[in-house]
mmCIF file of C-alpha atoms in Angstrom:
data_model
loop_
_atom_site.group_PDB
_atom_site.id
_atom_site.type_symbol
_atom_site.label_atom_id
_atom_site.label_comp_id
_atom_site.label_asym_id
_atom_site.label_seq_id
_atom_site.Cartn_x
_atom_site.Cartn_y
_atom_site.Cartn_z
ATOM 1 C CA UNK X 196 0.000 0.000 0.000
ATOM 2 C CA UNK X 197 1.429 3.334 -1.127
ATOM 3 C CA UNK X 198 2.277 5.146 2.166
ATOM 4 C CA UNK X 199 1.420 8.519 0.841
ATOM 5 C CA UNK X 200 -2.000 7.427 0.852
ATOM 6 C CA UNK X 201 -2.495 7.175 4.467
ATOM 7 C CA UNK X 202 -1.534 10.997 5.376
ATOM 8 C CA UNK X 203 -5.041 13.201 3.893
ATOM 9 C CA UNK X 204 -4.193 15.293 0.669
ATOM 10 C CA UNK X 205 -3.476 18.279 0.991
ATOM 11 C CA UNK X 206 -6.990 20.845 0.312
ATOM 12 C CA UNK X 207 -7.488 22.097 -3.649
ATOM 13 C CA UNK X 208 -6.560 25.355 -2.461
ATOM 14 C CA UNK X 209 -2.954 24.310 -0.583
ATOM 15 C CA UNK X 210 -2.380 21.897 -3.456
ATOM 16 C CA UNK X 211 -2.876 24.575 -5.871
ATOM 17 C CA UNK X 212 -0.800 27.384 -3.741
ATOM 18 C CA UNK X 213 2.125 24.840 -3.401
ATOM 19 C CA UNK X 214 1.996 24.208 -7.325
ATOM 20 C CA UNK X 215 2.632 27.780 -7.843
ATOM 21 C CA UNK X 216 5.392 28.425 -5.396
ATOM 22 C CA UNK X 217 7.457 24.906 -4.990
ATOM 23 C CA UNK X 218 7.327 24.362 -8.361
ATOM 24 C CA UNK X 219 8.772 25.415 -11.586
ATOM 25 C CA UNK X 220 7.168 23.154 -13.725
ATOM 26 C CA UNK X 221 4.494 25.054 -14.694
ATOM 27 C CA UNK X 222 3.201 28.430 -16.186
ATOM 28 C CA UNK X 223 2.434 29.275 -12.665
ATOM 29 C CA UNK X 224 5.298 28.168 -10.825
ATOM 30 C CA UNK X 225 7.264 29.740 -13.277
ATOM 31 C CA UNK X 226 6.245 33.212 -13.500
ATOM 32 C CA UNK X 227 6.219 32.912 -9.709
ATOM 33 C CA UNK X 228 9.643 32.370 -9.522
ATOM 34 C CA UNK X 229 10.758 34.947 -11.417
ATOM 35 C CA UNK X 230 9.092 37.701 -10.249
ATOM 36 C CA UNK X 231 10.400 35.944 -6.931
ATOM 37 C CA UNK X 232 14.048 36.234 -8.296
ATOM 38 C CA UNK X 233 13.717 39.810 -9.495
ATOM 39 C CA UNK X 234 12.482 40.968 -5.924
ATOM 40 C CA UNK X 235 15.104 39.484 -4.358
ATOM 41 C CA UNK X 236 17.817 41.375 -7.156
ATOM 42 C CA UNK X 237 15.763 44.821 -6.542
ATOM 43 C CA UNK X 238 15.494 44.653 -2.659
ATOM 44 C CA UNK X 239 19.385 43.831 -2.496
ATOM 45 C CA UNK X 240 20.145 46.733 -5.468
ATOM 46 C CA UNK X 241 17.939 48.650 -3.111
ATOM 47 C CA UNK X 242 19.867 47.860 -0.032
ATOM 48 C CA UNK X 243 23.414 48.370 -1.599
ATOM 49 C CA UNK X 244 22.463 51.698 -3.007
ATOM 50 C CA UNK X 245 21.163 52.842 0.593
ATOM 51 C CA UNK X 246 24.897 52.019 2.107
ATOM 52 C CA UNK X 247 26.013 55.092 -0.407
ATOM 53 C CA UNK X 248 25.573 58.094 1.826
ATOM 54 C CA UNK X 249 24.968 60.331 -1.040
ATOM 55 C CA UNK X 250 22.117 58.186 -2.276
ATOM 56 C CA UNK X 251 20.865 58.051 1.146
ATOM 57 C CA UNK X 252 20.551 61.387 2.035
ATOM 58 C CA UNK X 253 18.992 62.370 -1.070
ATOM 59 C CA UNK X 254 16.591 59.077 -1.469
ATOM 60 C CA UNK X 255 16.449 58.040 2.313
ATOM 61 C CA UNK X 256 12.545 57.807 2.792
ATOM 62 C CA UNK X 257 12.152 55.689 -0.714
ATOM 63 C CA UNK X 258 14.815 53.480 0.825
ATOM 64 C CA UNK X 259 12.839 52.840 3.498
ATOM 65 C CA UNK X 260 9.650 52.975 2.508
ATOM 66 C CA UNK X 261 11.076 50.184 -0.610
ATOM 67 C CA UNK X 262 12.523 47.987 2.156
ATOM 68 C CA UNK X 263 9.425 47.824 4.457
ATOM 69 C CA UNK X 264 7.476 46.761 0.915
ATOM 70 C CA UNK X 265 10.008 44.138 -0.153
ATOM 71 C CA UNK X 266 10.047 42.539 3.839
ATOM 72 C CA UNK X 267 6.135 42.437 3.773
ATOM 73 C CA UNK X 268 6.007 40.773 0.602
ATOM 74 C CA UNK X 269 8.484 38.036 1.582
ATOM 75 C CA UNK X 270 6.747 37.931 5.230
ATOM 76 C CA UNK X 271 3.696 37.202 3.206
ATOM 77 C CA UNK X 272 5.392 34.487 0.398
ATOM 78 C CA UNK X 273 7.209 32.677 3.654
ATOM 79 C CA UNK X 274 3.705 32.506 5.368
ATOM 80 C CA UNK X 275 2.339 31.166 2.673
ATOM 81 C CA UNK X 276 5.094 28.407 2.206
ATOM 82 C CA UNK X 277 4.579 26.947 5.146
ATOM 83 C CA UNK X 278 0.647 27.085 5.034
ATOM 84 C CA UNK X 279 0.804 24.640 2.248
ATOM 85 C CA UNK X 280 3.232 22.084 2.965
ATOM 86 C CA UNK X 281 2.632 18.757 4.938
ATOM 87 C CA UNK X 282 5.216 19.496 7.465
ATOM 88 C CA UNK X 283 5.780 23.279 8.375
ATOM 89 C CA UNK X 284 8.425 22.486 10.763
ATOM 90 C CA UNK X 285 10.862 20.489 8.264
ATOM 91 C CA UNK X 286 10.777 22.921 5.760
ATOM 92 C CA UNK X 287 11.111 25.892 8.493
ATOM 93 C CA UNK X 288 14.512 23.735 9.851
ATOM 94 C CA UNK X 289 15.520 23.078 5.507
ATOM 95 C CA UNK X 290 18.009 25.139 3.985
ATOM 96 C CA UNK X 291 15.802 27.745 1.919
ATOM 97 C CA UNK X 292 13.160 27.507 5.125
ATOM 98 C CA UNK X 293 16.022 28.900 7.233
ATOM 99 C CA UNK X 294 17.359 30.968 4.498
ATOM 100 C CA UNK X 295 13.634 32.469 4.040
ATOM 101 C CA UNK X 296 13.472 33.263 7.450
ATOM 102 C CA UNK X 297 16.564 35.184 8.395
ATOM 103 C CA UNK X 298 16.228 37.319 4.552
ATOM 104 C CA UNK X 299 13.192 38.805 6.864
ATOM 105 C CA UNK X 300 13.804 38.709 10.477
ATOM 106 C CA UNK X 301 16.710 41.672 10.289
ATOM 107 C CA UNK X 302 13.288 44.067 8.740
ATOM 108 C CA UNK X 303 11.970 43.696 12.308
ATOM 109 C CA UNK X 304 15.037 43.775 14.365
ATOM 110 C CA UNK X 305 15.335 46.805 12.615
ATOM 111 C CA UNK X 306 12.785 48.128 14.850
ATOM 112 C CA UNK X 307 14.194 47.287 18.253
ATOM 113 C CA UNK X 308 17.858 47.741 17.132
ATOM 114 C CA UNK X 309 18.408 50.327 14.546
ATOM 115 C CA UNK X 310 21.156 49.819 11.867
ATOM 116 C CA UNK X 311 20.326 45.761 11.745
ATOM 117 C CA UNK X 312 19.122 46.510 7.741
ATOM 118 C CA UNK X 313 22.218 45.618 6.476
ATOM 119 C CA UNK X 314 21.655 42.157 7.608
ATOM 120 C CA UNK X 315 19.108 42.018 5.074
ATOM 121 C CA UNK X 316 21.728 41.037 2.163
ATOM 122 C CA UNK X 317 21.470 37.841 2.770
ATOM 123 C CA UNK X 318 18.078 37.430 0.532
ATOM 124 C CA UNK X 319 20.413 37.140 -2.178
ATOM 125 C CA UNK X 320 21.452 33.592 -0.702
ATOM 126 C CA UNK X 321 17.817 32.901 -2.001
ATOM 127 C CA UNK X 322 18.838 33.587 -5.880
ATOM 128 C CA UNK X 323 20.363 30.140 -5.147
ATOM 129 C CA UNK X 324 16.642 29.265 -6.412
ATOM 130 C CA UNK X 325 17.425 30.525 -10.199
ATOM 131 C CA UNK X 326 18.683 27.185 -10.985
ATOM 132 C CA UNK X 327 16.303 25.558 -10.032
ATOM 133 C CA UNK X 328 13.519 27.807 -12.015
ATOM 134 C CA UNK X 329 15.599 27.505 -15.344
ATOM 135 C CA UNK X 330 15.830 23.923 -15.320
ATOM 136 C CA UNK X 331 19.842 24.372 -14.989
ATOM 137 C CA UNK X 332 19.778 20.552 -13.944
ATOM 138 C CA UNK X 333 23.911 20.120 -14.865
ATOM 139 C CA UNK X 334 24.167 23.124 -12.089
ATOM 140 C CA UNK X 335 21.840 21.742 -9.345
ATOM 141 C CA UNK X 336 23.817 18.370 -9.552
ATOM 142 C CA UNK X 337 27.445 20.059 -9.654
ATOM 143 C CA UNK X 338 25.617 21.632 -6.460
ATOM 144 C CA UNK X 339 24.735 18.216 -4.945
ATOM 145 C CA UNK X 340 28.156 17.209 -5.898
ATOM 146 C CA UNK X 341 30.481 19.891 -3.681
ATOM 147 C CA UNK X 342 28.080 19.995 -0.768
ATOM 148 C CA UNK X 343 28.805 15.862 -0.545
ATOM 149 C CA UNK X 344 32.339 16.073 -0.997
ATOM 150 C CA UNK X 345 32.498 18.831 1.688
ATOM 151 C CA UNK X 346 30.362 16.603 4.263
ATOM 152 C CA UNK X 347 32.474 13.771 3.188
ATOM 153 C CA UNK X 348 35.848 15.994 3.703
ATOM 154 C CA UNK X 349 35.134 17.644 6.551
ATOM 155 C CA UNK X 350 36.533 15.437 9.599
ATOM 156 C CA UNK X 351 39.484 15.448 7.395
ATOM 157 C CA UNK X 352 39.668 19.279 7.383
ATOM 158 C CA UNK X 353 38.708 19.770 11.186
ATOM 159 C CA UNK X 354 41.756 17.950 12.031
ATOM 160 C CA UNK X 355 43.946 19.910 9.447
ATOM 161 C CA UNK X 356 42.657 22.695 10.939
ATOM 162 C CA UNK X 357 43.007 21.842 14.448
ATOM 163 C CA UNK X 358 46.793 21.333 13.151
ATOM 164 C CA UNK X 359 46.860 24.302 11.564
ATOM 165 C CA UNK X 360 45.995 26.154 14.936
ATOM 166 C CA UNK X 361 48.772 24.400 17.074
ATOM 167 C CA UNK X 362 51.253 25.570 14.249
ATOM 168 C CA UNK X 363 49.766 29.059 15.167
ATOM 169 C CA UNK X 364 50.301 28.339 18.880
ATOM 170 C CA UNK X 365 53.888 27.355 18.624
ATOM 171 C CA UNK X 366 54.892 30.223 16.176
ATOM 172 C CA UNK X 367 53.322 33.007 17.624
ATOM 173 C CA UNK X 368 54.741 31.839 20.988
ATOM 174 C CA UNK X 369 58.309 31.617 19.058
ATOM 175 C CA UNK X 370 57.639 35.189 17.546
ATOM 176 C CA UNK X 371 56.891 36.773 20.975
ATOM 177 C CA UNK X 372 59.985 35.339 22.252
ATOM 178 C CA UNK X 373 62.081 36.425 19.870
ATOM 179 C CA UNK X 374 60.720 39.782 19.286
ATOM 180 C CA UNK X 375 58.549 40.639 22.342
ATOM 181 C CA UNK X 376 58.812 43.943 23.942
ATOM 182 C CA UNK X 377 56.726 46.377 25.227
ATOM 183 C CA UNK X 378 58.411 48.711 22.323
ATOM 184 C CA UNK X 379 57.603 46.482 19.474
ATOM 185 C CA UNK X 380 54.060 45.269 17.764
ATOM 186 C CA UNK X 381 54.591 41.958 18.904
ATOM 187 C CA UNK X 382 53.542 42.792 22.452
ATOM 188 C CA UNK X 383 51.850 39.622 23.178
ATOM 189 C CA UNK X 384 51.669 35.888 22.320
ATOM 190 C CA UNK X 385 47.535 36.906 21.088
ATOM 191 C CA UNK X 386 48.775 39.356 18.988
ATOM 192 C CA UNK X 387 51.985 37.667 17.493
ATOM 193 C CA UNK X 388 49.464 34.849 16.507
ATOM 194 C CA UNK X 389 47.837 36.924 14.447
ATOM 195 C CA UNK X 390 51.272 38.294 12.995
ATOM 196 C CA UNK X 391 51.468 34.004 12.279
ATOM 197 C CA UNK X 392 47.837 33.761 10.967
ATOM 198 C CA UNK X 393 48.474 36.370 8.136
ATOM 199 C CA UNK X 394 52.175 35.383 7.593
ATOM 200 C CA UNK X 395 50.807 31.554 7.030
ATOM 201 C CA UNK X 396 47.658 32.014 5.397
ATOM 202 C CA UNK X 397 49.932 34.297 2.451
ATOM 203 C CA UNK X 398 47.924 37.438 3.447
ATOM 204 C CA UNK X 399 50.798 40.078 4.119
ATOM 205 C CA UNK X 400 49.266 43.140 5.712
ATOM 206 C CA UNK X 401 52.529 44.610 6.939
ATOM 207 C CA UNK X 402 51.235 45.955 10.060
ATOM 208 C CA UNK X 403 53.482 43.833 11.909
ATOM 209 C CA UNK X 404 56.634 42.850 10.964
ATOM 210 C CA UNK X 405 59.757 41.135 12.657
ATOM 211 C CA UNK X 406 63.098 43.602 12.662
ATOM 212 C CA UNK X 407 65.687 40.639 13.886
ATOM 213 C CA UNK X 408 67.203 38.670 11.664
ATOM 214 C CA UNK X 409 66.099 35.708 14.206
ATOM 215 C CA UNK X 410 62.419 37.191 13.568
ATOM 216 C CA UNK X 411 63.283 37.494 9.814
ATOM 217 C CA UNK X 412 64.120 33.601 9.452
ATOM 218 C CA UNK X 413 61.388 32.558 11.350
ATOM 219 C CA UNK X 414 59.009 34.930 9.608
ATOM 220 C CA UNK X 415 60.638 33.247 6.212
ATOM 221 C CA UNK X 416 60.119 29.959 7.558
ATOM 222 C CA UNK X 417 56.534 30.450 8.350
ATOM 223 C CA UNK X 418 55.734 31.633 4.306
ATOM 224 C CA UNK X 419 57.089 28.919 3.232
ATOM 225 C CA UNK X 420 55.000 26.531 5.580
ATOM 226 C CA UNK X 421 52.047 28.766 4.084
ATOM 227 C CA UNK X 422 52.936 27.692 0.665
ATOM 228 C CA UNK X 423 52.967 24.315 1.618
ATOM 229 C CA UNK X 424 49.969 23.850 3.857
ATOM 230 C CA UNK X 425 47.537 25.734 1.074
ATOM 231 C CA UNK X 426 47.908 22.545 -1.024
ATOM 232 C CA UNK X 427 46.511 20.413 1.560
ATOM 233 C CA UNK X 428 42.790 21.361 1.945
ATOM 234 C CA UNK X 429 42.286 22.197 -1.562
ATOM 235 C CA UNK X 430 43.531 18.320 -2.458
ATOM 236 C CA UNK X 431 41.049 16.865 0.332
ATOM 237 C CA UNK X 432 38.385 18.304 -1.012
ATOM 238 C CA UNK X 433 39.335 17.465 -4.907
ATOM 239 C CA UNK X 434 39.207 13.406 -3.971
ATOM 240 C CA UNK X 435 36.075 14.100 -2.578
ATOM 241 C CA UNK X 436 34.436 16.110 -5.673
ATOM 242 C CA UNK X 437 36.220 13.011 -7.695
ATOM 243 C CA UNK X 438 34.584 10.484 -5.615
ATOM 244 C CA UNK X 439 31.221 12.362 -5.652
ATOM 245 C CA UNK X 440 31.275 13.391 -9.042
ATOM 246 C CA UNK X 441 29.984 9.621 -9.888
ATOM 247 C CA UNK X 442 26.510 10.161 -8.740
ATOM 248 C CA UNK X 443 23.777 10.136 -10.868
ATOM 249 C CA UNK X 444 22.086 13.276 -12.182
ATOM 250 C CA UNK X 445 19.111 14.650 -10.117
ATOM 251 C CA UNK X 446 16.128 16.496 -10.512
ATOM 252 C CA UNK X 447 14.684 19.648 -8.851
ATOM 253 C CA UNK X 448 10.938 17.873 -8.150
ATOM 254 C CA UNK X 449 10.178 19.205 -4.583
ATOM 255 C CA UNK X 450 9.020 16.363 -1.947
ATOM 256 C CA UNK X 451 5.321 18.189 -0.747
ATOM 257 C CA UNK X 452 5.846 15.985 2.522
ATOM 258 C CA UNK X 453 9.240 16.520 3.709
ATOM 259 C CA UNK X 454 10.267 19.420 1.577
ATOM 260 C CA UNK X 455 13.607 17.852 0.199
ATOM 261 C CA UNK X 456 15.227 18.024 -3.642
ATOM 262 C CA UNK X 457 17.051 15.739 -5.509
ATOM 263 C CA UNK X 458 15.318 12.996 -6.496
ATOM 264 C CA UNK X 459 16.132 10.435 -9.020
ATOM 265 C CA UNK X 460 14.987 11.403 -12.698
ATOM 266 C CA UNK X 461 12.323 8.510 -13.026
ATOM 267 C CA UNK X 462 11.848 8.566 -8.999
ATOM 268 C CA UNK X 463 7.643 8.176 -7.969
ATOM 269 C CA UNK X 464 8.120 8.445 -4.175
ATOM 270 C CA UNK X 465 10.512 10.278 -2.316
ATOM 271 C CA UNK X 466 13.516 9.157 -1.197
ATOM 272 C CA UNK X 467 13.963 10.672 2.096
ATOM 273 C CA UNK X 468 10.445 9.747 3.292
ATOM 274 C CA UNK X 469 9.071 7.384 0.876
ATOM 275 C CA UNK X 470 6.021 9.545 0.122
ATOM 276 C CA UNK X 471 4.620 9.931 -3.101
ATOM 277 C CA UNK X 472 5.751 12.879 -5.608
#
């Protein structure tokens, strides 16, 4: 017996609303999405252009006025995602449900804290959605493809970068000894590991720099460690994306149960919960 049959279906009118806005399939869904994407591009223009004090004195009201319009509209579109799925909660606790959610929230912090707007930006996390709505299927799968070899990678990486903070330890401990003083910028061993951090990691600010020739070795020492250690993450994750890269193509159908993507090309039922598409 199909298990999808035992839950109710979902009402005409939450079947229909969940057509439109999970779903790019059709006419609806479609024209839905894009004037979804183009919000999101003209509340973040909007947002960017109000950072320019020169726009915002002359323009500052409109600003406002534009971002109050753009939050109630996605307050509204959020609502109404989780009105018509099964299961509010998982989508709320998905990805896009927690990427919805905080492209709003910093409108009404706004009101007890002012200057929280900025926080706003992160709608454009939601463009993520364009592939999605233009069938960009080769994209969605690359997609699938990096986010598995960085969860298959990453108690590899956590323990390179655990190393990676002892090395840190040890030098700027080194660098302090050699070039403490209370008359030179490496007056601590906090602050001499952040001379290490941007000596190892190839950055190079110059705000700190050893005068010794002790401090100069070690500080030539440390680039070259730099050099070396950059290699090692980035060939982690490459095996990974190698290994992952053999999965099989998947779709963007949307689960109405359990609000999960990527589902075989022929799949019928879910995957995740066995429910039918």
């Amino acid at each position: 017996m199909d298990r999808g049959s035992i839950e109710p279906a979902l009402t005409p009118g939450r079947n229909r609303v969940h057509e439109v806005i999970f779903e790019a399939d059709t006419p609806a869904g479609r024209a839905f999405d894009i004037a979804l994407l183009w919000s999101i591009v003209l509340s973040t223009a909007a947002l960017l252009l109000e950072s320019v004090e020169s726009i915002r004195l002359d323009y500052g009201p409109a600003f406002e006025a534009t971002e109050w319009l753009f939050t109630g509209l996605f307050s509204v579109e959020y609502a109404l995602r989780l009105w018509c799925v099964r299961s509010p909660a998982r989508y709320a606790t998905s990805f896009f449900g927690v990427v919805d959610l905080i492209s709003i929230v910093p409108g009404y912090i706004s009101l007890v804290i002012p200057g929280a707007q900025p926080l706003m930006v992160v709608r454009a996390l939601r463009l993520l959605r364009i592939f999605r709505v233009f069938k960009l299927g080769h994209f969605v799968s690359q997609g699938n493809t990096l986010m598995l070899a960085l969860r298959a990678s990453r108690a590899k990486i956590t323990v390179f970068l655990f190393a990676v903070l002892n090395m840190v330890l040890v030098i700027g401990a080194l660098m302090y000894l050699v070039e403490g003083g209370p008359e030179t910028r490496f007056s601590s061993i906090p602050q001499s590991m952040y001379w290490a951090i941007v000596t190892m990691t190839t950055v190079g600010y110059g705000d700190i720099a050893p005068q010794s020739p002790l401090g100069q070795f070690l500080a030539s020492v440390v680039m070259v460690i730099g050099y070396g250690i950059i290699a090692i993450p980035t060939g982690i994750i490459s095996v990974e994306i190698a290994r992952a890269g053999k999965e099989p193509v998947l779709t963007t159908q949307h689960c109405p149960h359990c609000s999960r993507e990527g589902h075989d090309v022929d799949a019928v039922h879910c995957k995740f919960c066995g429910k039918r598409l």
